[in-house]
Each structure stands twice: as C-alpha cells, then as structure tokens.
mmCIF file with all atom_site columns, C-alpha atoms and ligand atoms in Angstrom:
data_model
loop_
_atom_site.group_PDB
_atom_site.id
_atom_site.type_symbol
_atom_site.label_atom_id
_atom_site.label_alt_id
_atom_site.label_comp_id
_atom_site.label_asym_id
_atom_site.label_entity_id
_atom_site.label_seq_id
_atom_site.pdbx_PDB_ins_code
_atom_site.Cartn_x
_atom_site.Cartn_y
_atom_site.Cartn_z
_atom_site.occupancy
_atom_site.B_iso_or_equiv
_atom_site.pdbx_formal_charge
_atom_site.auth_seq_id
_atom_site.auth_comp_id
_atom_site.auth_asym_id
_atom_site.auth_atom_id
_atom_site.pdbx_PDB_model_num
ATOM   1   C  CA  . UNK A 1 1   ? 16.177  5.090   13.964  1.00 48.00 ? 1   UNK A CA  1
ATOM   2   C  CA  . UNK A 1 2   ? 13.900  4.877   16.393  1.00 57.00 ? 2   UNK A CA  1
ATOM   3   C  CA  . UNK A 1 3   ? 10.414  3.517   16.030  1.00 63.00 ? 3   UNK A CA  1
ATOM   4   C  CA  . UNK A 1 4   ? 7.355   5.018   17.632  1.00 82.00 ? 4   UNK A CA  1
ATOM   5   C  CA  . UNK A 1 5   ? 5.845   1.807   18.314  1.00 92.00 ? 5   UNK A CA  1
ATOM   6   C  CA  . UNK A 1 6   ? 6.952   -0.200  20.987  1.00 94.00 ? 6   UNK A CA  1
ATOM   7   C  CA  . UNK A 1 7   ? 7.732   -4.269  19.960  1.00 95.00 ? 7   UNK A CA  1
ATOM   8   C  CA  . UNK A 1 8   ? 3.964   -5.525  21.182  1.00 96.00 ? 8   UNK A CA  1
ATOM   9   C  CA  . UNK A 1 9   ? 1.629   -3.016  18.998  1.00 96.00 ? 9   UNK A CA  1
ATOM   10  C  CA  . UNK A 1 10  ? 4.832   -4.430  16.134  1.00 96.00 ? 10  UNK A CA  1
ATOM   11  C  CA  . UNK A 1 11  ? 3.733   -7.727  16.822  1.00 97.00 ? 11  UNK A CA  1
ATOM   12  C  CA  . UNK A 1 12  ? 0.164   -7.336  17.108  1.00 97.00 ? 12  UNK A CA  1
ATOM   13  C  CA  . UNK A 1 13  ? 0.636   -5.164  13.494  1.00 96.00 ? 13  UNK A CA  1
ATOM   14  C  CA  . UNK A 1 14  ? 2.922   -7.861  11.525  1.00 96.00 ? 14  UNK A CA  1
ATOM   15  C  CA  . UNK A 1 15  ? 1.233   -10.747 13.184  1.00 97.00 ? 15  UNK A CA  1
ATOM   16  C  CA  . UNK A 1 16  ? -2.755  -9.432  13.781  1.00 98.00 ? 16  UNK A CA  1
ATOM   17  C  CA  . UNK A 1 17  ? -5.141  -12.140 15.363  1.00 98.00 ? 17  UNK A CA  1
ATOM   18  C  CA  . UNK A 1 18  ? -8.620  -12.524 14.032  1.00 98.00 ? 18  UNK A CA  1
ATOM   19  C  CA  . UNK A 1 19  ? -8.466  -10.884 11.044  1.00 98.00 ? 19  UNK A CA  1
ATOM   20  C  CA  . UNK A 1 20  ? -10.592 -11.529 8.247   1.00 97.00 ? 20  UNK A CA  1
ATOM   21  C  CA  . UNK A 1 21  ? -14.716 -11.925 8.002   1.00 96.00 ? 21  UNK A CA  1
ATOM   22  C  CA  . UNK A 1 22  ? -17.138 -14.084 9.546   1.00 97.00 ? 22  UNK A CA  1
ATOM   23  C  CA  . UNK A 1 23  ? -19.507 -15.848 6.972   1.00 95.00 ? 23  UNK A CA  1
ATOM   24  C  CA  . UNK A 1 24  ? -23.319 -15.135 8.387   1.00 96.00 ? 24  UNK A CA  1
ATOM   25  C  CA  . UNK A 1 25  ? -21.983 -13.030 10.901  1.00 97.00 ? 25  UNK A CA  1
ATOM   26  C  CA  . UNK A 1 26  ? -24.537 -12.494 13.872  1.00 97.00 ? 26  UNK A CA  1
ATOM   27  C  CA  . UNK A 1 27  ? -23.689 -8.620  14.384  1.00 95.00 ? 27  UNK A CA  1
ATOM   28  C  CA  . UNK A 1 28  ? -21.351 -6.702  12.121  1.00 94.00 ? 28  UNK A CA  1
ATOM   29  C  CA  . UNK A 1 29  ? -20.936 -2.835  11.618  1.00 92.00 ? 29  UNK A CA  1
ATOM   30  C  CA  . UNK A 1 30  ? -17.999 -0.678  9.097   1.00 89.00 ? 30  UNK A CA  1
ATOM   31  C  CA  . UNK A 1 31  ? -17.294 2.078   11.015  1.00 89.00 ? 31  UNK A CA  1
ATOM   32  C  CA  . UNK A 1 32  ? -15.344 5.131   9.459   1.00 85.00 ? 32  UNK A CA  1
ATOM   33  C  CA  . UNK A 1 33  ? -13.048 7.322   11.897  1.00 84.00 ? 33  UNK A CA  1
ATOM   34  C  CA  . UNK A 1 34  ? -14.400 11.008  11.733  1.00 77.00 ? 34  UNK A CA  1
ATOM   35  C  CA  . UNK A 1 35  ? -10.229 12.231  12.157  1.00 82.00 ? 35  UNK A CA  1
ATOM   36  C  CA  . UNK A 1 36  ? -8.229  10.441  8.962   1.00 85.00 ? 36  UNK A CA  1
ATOM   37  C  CA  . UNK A 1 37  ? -11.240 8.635   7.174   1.00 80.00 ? 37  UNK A CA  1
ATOM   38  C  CA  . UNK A 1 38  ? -9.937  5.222   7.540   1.00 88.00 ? 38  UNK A CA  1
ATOM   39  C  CA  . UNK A 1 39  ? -12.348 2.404   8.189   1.00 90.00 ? 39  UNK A CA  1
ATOM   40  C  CA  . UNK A 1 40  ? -12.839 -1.121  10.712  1.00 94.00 ? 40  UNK A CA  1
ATOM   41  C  CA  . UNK A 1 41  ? -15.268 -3.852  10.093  1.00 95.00 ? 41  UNK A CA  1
ATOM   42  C  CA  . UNK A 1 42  ? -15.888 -5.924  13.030  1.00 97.00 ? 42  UNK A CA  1
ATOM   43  C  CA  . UNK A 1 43  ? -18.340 -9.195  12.681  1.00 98.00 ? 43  UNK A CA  1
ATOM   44  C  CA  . UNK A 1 44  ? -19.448 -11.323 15.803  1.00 98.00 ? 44  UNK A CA  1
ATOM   45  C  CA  . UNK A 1 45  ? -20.994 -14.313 16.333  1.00 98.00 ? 45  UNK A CA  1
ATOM   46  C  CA  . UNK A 1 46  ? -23.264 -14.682 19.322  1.00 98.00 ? 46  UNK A CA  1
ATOM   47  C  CA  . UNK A 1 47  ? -24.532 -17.058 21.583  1.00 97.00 ? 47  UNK A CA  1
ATOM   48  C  CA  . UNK A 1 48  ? -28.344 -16.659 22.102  1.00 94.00 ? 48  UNK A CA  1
ATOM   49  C  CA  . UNK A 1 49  ? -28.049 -17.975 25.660  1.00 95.00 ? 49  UNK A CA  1
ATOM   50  C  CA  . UNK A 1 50  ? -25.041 -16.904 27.410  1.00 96.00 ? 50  UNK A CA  1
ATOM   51  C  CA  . UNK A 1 51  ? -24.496 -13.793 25.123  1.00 96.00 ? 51  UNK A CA  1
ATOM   52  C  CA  . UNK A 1 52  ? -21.245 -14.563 25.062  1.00 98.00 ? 52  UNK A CA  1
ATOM   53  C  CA  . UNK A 1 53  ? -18.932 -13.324 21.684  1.00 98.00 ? 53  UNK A CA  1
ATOM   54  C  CA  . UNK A 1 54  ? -17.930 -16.847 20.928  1.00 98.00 ? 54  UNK A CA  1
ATOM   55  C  CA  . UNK A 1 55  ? -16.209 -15.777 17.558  1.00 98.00 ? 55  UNK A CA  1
ATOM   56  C  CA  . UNK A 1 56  ? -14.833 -12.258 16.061  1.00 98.00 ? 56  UNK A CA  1
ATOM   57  C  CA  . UNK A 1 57  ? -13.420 -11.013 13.318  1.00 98.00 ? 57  UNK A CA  1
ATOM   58  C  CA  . UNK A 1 58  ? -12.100 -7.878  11.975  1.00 98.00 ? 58  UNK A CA  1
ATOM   59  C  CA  . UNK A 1 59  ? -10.694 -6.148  8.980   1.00 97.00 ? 59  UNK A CA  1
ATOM   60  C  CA  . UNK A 1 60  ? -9.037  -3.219  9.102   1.00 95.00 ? 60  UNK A CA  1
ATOM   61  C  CA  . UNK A 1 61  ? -8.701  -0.170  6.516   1.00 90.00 ? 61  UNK A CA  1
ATOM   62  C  CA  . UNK A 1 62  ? -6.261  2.098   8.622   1.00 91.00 ? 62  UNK A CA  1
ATOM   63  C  CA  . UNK A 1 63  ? -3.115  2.023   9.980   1.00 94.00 ? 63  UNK A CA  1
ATOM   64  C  CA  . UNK A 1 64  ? -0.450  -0.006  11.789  1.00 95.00 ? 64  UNK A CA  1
ATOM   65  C  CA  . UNK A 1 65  ? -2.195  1.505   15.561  1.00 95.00 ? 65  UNK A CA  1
ATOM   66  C  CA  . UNK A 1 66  ? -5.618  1.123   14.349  1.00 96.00 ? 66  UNK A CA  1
ATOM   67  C  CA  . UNK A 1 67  ? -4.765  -2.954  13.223  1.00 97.00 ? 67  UNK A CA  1
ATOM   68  C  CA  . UNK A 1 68  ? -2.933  -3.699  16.309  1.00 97.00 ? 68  UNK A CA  1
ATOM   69  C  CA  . UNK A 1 69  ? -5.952  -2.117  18.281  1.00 97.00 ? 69  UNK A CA  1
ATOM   70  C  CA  . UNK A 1 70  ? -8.070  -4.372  16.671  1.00 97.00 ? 70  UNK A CA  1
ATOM   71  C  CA  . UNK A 1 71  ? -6.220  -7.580  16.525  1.00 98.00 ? 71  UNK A CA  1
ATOM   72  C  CA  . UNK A 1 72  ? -6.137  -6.259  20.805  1.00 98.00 ? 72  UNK A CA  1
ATOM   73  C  CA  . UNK A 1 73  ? -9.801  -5.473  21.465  1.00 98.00 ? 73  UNK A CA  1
ATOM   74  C  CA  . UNK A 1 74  ? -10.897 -8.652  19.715  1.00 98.00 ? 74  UNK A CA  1
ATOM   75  C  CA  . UNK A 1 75  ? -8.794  -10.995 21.900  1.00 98.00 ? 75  UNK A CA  1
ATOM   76  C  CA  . UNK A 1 76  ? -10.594 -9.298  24.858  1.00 98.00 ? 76  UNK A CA  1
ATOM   77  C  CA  . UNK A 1 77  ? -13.538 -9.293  23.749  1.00 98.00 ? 77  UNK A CA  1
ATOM   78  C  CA  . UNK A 1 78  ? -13.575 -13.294 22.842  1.00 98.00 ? 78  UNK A CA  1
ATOM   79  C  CA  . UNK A 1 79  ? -15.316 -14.994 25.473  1.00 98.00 ? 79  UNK A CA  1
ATOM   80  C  CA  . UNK A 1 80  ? -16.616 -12.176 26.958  1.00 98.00 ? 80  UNK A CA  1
ATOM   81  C  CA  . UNK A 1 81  ? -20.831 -11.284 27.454  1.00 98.00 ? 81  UNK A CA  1
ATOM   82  C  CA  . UNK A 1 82  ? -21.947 -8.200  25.066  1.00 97.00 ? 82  UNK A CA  1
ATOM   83  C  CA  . UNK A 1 83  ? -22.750 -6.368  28.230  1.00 96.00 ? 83  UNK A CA  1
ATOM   84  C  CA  . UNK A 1 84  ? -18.503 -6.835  29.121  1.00 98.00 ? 84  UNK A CA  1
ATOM   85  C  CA  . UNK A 1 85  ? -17.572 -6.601  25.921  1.00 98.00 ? 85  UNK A CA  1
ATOM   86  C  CA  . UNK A 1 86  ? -19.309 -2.559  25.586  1.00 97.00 ? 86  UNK A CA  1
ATOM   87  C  CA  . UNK A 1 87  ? -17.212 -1.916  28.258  1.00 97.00 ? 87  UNK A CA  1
ATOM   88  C  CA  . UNK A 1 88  ? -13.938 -2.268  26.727  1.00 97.00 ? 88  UNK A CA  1
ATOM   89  C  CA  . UNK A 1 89  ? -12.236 0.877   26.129  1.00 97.00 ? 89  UNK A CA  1
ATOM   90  C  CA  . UNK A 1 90  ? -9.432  2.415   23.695  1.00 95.00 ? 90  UNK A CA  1
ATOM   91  C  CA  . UNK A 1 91  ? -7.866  3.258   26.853  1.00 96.00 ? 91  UNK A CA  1
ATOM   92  C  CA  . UNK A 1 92  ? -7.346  -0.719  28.097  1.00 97.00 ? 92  UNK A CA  1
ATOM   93  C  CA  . UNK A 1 93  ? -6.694  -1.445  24.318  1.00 97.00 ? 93  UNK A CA  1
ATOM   94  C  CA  . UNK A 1 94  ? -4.013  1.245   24.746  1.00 96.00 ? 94  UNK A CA  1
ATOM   95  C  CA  . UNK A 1 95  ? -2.669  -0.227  28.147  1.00 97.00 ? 95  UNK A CA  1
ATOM   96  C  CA  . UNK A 1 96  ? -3.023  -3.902  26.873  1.00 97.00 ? 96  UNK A CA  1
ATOM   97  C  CA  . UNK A 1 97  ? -0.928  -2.856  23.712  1.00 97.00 ? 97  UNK A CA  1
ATOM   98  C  CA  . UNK A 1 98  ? 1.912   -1.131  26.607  1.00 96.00 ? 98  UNK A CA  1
ATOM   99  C  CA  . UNK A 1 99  ? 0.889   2.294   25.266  1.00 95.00 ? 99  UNK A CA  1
ATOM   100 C  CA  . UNK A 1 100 ? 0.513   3.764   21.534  1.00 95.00 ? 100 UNK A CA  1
ATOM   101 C  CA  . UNK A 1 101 ? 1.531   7.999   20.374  1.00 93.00 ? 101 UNK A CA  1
ATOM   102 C  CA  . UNK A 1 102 ? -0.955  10.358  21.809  1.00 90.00 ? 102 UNK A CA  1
ATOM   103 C  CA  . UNK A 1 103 ? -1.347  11.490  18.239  1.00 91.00 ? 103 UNK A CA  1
ATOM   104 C  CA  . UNK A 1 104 ? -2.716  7.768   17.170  1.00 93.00 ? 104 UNK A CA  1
ATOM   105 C  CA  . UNK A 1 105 ? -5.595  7.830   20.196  1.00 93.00 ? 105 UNK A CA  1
ATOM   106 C  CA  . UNK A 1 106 ? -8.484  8.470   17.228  1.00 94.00 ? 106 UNK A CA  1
ATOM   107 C  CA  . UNK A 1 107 ? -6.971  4.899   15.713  1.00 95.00 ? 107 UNK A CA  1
ATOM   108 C  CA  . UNK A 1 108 ? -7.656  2.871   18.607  1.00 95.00 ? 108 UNK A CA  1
ATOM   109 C  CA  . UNK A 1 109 ? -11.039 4.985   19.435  1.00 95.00 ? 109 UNK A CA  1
ATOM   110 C  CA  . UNK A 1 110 ? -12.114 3.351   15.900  1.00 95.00 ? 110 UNK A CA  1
ATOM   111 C  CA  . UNK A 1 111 ? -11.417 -0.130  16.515  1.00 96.00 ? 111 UNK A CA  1
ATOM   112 C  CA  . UNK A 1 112 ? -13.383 -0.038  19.642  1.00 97.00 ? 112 UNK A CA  1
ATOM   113 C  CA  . UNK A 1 113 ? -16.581 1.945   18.070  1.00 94.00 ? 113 UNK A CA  1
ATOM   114 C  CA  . UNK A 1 114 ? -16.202 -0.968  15.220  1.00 96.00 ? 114 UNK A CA  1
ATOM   115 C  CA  . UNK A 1 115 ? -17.167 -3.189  18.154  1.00 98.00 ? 115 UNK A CA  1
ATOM   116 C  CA  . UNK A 1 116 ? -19.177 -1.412  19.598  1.00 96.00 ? 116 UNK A CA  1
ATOM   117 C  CA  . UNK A 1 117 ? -21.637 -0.684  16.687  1.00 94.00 ? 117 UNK A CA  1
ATOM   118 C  CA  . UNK A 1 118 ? -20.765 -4.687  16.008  1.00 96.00 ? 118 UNK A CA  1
ATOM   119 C  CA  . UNK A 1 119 ? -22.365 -5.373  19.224  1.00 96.00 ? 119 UNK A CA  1
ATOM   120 C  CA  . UNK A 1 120 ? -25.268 -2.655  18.707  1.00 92.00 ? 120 UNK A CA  1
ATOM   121 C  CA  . UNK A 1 121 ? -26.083 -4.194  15.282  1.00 92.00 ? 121 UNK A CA  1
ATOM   122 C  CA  . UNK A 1 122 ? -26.510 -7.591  16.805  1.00 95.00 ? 122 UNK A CA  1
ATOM   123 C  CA  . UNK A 1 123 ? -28.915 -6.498  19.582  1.00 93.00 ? 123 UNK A CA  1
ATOM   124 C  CA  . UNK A 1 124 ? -31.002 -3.813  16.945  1.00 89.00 ? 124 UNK A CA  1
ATOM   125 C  CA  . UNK A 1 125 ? -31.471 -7.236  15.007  1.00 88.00 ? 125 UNK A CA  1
ATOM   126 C  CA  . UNK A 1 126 ? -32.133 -9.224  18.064  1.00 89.00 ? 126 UNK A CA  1
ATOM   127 C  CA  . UNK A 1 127 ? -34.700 -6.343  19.612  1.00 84.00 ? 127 UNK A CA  1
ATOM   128 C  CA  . UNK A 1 128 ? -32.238 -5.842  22.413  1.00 84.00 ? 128 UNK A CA  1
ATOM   129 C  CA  . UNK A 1 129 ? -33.012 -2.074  22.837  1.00 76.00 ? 129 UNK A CA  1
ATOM   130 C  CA  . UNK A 1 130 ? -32.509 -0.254  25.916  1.00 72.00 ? 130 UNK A CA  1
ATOM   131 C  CA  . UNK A 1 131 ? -34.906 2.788   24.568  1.00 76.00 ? 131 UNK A CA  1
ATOM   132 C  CA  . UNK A 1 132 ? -37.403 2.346   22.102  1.00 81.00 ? 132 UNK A CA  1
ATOM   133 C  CA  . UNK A 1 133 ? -36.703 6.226   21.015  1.00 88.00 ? 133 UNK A CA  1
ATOM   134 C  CA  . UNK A 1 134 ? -39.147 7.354   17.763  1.00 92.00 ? 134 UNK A CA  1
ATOM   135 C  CA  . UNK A 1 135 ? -36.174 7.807   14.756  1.00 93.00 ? 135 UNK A CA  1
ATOM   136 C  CA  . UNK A 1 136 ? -35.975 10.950  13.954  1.00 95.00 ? 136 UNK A CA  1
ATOM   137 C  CA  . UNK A 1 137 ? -34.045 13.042  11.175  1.00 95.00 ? 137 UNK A CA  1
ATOM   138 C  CA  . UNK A 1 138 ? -31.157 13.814  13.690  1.00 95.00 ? 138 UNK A CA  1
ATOM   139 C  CA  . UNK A 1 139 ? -30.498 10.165  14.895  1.00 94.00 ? 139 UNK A CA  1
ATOM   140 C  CA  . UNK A 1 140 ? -30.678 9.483   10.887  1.00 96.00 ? 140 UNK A CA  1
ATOM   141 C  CA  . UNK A 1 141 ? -28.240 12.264  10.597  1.00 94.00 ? 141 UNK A CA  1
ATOM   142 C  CA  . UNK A 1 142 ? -26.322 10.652  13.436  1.00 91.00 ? 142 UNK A CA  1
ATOM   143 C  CA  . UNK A 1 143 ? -25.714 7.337   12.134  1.00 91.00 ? 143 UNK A CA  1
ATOM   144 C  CA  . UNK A 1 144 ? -25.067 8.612   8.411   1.00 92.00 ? 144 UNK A CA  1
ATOM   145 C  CA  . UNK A 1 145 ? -22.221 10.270  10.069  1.00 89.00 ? 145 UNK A CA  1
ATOM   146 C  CA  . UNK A 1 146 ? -20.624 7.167   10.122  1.00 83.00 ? 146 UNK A CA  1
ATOM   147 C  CA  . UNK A 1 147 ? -20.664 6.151   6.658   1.00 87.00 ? 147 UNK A CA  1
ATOM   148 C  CA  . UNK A 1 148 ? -17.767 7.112   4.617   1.00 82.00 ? 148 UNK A CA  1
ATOM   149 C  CA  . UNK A 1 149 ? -17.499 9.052   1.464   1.00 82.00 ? 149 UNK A CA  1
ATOM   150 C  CA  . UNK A 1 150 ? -15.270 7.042   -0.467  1.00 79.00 ? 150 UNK A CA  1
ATOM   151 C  CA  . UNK A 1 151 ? -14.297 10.775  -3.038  1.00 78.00 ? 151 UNK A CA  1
ATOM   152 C  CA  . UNK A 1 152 ? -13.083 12.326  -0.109  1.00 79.00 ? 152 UNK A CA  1
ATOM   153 C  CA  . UNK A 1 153 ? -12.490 10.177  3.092   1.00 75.00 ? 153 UNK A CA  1
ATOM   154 C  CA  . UNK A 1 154 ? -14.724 12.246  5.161   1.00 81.00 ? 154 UNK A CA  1
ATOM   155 C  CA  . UNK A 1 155 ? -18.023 11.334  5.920   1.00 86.00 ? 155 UNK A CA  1
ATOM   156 C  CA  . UNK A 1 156 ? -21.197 11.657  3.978   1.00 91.00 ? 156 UNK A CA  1
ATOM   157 C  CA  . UNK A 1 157 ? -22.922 14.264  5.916   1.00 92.00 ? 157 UNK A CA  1
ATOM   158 C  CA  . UNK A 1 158 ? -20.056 16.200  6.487   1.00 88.00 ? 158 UNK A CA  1
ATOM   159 C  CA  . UNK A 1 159 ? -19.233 16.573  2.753   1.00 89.00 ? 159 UNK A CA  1
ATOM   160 C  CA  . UNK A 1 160 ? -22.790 17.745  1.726   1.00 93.00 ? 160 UNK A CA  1
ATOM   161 C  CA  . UNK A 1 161 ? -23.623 14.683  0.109   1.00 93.00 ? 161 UNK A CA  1
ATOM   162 C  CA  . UNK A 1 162 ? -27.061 13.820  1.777   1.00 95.00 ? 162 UNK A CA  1
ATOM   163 C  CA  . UNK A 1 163 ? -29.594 16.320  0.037   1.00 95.00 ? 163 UNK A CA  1
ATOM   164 C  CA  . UNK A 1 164 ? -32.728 14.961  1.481   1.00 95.00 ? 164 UNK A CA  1
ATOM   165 C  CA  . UNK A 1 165 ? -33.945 12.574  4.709   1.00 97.00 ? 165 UNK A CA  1
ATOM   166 C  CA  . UNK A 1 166 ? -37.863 12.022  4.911   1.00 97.00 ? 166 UNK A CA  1
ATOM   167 C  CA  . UNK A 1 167 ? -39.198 9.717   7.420   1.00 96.00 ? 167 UNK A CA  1
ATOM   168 C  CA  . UNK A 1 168 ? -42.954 8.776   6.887   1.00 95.00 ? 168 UNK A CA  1
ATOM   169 C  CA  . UNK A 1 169 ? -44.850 5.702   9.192   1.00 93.00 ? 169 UNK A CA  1
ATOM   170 C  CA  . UNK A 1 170 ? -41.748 3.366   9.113   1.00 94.00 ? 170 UNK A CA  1
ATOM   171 C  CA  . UNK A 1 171 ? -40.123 4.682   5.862   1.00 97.00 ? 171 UNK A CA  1
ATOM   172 C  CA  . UNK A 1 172 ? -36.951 6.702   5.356   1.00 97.00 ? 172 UNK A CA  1
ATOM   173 C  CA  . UNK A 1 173 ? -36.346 8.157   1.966   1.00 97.00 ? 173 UNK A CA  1
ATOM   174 C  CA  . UNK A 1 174 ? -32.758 10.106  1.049   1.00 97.00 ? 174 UNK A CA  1
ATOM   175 C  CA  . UNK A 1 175 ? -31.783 11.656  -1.583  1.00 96.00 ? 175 UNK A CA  1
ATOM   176 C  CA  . UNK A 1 176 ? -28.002 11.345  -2.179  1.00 95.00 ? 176 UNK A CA  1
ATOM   177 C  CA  . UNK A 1 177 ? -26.451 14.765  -4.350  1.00 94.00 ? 177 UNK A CA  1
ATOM   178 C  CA  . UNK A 1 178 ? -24.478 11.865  -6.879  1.00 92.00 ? 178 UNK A CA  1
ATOM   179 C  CA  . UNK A 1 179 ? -25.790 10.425  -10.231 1.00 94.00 ? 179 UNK A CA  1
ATOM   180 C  CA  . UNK A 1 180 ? -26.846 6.933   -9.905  1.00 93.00 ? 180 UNK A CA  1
ATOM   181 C  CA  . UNK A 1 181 ? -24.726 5.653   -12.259 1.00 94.00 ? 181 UNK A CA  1
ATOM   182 C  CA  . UNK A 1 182 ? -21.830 7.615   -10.239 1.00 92.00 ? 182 UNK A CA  1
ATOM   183 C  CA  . UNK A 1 183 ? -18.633 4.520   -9.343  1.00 92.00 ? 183 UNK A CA  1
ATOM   184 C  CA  . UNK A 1 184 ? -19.381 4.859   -5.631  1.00 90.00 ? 184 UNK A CA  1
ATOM   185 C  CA  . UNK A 1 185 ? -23.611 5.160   -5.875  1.00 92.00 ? 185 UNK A CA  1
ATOM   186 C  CA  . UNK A 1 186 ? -24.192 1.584   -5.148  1.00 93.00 ? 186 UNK A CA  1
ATOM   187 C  CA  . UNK A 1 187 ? -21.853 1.142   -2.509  1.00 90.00 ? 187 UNK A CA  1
ATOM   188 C  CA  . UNK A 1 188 ? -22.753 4.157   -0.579  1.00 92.00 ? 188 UNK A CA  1
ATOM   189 C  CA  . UNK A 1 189 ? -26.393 3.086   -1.234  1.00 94.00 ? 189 UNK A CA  1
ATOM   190 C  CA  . UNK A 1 190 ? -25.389 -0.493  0.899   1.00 91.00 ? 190 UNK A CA  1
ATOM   191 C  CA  . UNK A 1 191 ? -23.895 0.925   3.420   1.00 89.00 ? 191 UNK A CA  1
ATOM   192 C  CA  . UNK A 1 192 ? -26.822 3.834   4.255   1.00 93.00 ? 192 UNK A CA  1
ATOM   193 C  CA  . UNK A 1 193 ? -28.954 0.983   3.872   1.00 93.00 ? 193 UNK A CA  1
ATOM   194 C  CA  . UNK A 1 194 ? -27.311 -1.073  6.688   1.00 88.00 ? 194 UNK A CA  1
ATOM   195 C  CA  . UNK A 1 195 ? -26.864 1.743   9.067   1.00 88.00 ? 195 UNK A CA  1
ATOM   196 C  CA  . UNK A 1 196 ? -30.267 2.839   9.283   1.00 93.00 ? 196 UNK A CA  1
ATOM   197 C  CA  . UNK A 1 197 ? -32.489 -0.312  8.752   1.00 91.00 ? 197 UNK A CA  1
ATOM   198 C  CA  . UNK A 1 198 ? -31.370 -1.814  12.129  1.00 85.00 ? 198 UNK A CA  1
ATOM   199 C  CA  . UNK A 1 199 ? -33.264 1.390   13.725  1.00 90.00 ? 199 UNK A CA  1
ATOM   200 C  CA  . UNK A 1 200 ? -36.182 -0.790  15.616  1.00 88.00 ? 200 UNK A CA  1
ATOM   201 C  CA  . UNK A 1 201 ? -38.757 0.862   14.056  1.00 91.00 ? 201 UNK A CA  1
ATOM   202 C  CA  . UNK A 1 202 ? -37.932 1.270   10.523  1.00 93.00 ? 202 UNK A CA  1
ATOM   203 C  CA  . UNK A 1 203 ? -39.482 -0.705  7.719   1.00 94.00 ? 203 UNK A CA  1
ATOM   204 C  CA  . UNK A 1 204 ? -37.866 0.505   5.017   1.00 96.00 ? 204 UNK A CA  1
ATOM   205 C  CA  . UNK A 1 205 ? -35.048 2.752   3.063   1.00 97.00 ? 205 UNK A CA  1
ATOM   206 C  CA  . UNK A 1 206 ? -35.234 4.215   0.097   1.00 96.00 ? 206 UNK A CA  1
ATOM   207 C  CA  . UNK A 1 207 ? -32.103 5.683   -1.476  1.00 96.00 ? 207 UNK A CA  1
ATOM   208 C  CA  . UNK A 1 208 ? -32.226 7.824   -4.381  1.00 95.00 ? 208 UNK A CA  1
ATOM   209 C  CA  . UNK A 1 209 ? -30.082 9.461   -6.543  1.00 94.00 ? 209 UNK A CA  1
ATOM   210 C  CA  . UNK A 1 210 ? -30.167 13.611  -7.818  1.00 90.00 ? 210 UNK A CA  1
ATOM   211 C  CA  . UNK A 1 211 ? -30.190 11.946  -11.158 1.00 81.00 ? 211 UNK A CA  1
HETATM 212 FE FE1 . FES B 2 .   ? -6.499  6.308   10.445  1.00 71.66 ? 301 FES B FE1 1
HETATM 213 FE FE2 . FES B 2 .   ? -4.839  5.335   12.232  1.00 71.66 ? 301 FES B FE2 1
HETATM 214 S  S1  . FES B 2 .   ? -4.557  7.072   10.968  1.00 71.66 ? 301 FES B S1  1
HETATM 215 S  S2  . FES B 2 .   ? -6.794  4.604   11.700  1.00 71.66 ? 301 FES B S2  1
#
C-alpha cells in the first residue's frame, strides 16, 4: 500500500515537537478550520524587548497533515520576531514538510492561522495595533466565524446560532439561539468571550442565552 504521506510529515505526525500548552501563555488563539471543522490551539510566549517567540506550543484537534503542520510552523517560528513569524506561510510549512496532498492544503492553512491569531492575540493585549478601526457588527461577525460549533463542526455564524450582536460605548451583547443550561453553552460562551474582548476598544461581552 502506498501511503500519501511522504516519511517527514510521518515523522513530524508520530513524533510532533512542541505539543502541549503553555501555562500563562503571553498570546494564545483556538482557531477552527472553516473546510472539516477541526481545531489548533497555538500559545506563545513573548519577549517584551526583542519580540522574539522564545517558547510555543500547540495542540492540535485535526488530522495527521494538520499536526505535522503544526509541530513544522512552530519550529520556524521559535526564535523568530512576531513581525517574521506573520510571515510564515502554509506554503513553506508545505515545502519544509517536502510537500503534503493538494486535498490536505485547508489543514496546513489552519495551523498557520492558529499562529497567526496566536500572534494577533498577543499584540491586541499588548496594544500593538496597526489600525485602531471602530468594532463594528461585521468585524464581530468576522471573528465569531472562527469559533466552532461543537453540534455540528461548522462554525457558529454559519449554523445560525448567533441571534443577536449589539455594540453600545464599549459593550457587545449576543444573544446565542441555545438554552443556557444547553452541554456546550458555557464553552461556546468562553470562547466568544476570548475572541472578541481582545478588540482594542471593547470593554465588555455579554453573552446570553434564548432561554
Ligand atoms: Fe481537518 Fe486536516 S482534515 S485539519
């Protein structure tokens, strides 16, 4: 039989590097892939003065591409600045890993947004913002794109559940279509949460429930 993987993304899969969590991570983002619902965490820990990545960490919810992309991409980006490290992309992941199936491109795409929004999480909390862009329902909309509904693998906005998004002087109120006593309220409730508070000018989110 032959396998579709050549013997380094095997090695990278059996043998991953950096896998697990960083305790008090300085940056750290769950992203959810958009094409098979499968998720990445990435945490990073910073230095203030260099902003070099001096630690990273990831743990992976997909497959055997999307592990050996990140076990990949975090070896890169170790040692590198932020500004180097955002410049990393699934293609070089690909070519470092001596290629992957064209049909597994969205796996490697996710490992590389997880440290992306890893590194965009660090400088929303640090006030490193290129644009100070007023939040607005559709960059709300945006970012809950990228948290996962755990019923159906597919993301939140996508599968109706978001009924309502208000946004009043600092505040951002949704209304989620689940009862809050619903298996999955609180976690969805964390991870809204910590998707839209880093937005530099929100104070606070309010999630409730239809019930
Ligand atoms: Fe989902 Fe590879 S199929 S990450």
């Amino acid at each position: 039989m032959k396998f579709p993987y050549n013997e380094k993304v095997l090695e990278h899969f059996r043998r991953p590097h950096n896998v697990g969590k960083l305790e008090n991570p300085d940056g750290k983002a769950t992203e959810g892939s958009p094409a098979c619902g499968d998720m990445v965490s990435v945490y990073i820990k910073v230095n203030p003065q260099s902003n070099i990545i001096e630690d990273i960490k990831f743990e992976s919810y997909g497959c055997a591409s999307n592990i050996a992309t990140g076990s990949i991409i975090t070896d890169m980006a170790k040692g590198k600045t932020l500004e180097e490290a955002k410049k990393i992309t699934w293609q070089q992941a690909t070519e470092a890993l001596g290629g992957l199936p064209p049909i597994k491109a969205h796996c490697s795409v996710l490992a590389v947004e997880g440290l992306r929004a890893a590194i965009q999480n660090y400088e929303e909390k640090h006030g490193i913002i290129a644009e100070k862009v007023p939040t607005t329902i559709e960059i709300v909309n945006n970012r809950l794109k990228k948290v996962m509904n755990p019923l159906t693998g597919l993301d939140v906005v996508r599968t109706n559940l978001i009924k309502k998004i208000e946004i009043d002087n600092g505040k951002v109120l949704l209304t989620i279509d689940l009862p809050s006593n619903h298996q999955f309220a609180a976690s969805i409730r964390e991870e809204i949460k910590e998707k839209i508070e880093t937005l530099w000018d929100v104070k606070e989110v309010i999630v409730d429930f239809i019930e």
